[in-house]
Short mmCIF file of C-alpha atoms in Angstrom, two decimals:
data_model
loop_
_atom_site.label_atom_id
_atom_site.label_comp_id
_atom_site.label_asym_id
_atom_site.label_seq_id
_atom_site.Cartn_x
_atom_site.Cartn_y
_atom_site.Cartn_z
CA UNK A 9 -14.91 1.98 24.78
CA UNK A 10 -15.18 -1.11 22.60
CA UNK A 11 -13.21 -1.17 19.38
CA UNK A 12 -15.29 -1.36 16.21
CA UNK A 13 -14.99 -4.48 14.14
CA UNK A 14 -13.01 -4.03 10.90
CA UNK A 15 -12.83 -6.08 7.72
CA UNK A 16 -10.16 -6.22 5.01
CA UNK A 17 -10.98 -6.64 1.31
CA UNK A 18 -8.54 -8.82 -0.64
CA UNK A 19 -8.59 -8.10 -4.37
CA UNK A 20 -6.50 -10.63 -6.31
CA UNK A 21 -4.91 -9.45 -9.54
CA UNK A 22 -2.36 -11.24 -11.71
CA UNK A 23 1.12 -10.06 -12.67
CA UNK A 24 3.95 -12.08 -14.18
CA UNK A 25 6.70 -10.85 -11.82
CA UNK A 26 7.18 -9.06 -8.50
CA UNK A 27 8.17 -5.73 -10.07
CA UNK A 28 5.04 -5.73 -12.25
CA UNK A 29 2.88 -6.68 -9.28
CA UNK A 30 4.31 -3.81 -7.23
CA UNK A 31 3.70 -1.30 -10.07
CA UNK A 32 0.11 -2.50 -10.48
CA UNK A 33 -0.47 -2.42 -6.73
CA UNK A 34 0.79 1.18 -6.53
CA UNK A 35 -1.64 2.28 -9.27
CA UNK A 36 -4.61 0.45 -7.74
CA UNK A 37 -3.77 1.68 -4.22
CA UNK A 38 -3.48 5.31 -5.32
CA UNK A 39 -6.82 5.08 -7.10
CA UNK A 40 -8.44 3.43 -4.08
CA UNK A 41 -6.93 6.16 -1.90
CA UNK A 42 -9.72 8.41 -3.17
CA UNK A 43 -12.10 6.34 -1.04
CA UNK A 44 -12.24 7.33 2.62
CA UNK A 45 -12.27 3.69 3.78
CA UNK A 46 -9.07 2.78 1.90
CA UNK A 47 -5.61 2.75 3.47
CA UNK A 48 -3.24 2.51 0.48
CA UNK A 49 -0.22 2.69 2.78
CA UNK A 50 -0.92 -0.86 3.94
CA UNK A 51 -0.76 -2.30 0.40
CA UNK A 52 1.35 -5.45 0.06
CA UNK A 53 2.09 -7.94 -2.71
CA UNK A 54 2.67 -11.69 -2.40
CA UNK A 55 3.22 -14.67 -4.65
CA UNK A 56 0.05 -16.68 -5.14
CA UNK A 57 1.57 -19.76 -3.50
CA UNK A 58 3.27 -17.80 -0.68
CA UNK A 59 0.62 -15.40 0.51
CA UNK A 60 2.14 -15.30 4.00
CA UNK A 61 5.29 -13.68 2.52
CA UNK A 62 4.23 -10.12 1.76
CA UNK A 63 6.21 -7.34 0.10
CA UNK A 64 5.29 -3.83 1.24
CA UNK A 65 4.53 -1.44 -1.66
CA UNK A 66 4.64 1.92 0.15
CA UNK A 67 6.73 3.28 3.00
CA UNK A 68 5.04 2.34 6.29
CA UNK A 69 5.82 5.56 8.17
CA UNK A 70 3.15 8.05 9.11
CA UNK A 71 3.76 11.75 8.65
CA UNK A 72 2.60 14.54 10.97
CA UNK A 73 -1.19 14.64 10.85
CA UNK A 74 -1.46 10.85 10.50
CA UNK A 75 -1.18 10.60 6.71
CA UNK A 76 1.26 8.12 5.22
CA UNK A 77 4.33 8.65 3.11
CA UNK A 78 3.54 8.08 -0.59
CA UNK A 79 7.01 6.94 -1.57
CA UNK A 80 7.98 3.34 -2.31
CA UNK A 81 9.02 1.01 0.49
CA UNK A 82 12.71 1.35 1.42
CA UNK A 83 13.02 4.73 -0.33
CA UNK A 84 16.07 6.96 0.13
CA UNK A 85 15.75 10.36 1.74
CA UNK A 86 12.96 11.89 3.79
CA UNK A 87 9.34 10.75 3.63
CA UNK A 88 6.94 12.82 1.52
CA UNK A 89 3.28 13.15 0.54
CA UNK A 90 4.25 13.89 -3.07
CA UNK A 91 6.11 11.69 -5.49
CA UNK A 92 9.58 12.84 -6.41
CA UNK A 93 10.70 12.84 -10.03
#
């Protein structure tokens, strides 16, 4: 069976520092997660002049059932589908 062709949408936004870019990316990714075609777990952030150096926003592990962990990258403790306070 042939694999279907896939495309990735790149949506540039501007932030003044990495921490701000990560916060903005988390908000945009969670909102986009309402769309069936979106995969917020693959969200990354990069400097404009170093787009090949990407910083992962969310944990990259999949949970049982195929859904992704919603916690930040490099979080402590077990993965979860809900944010911890």
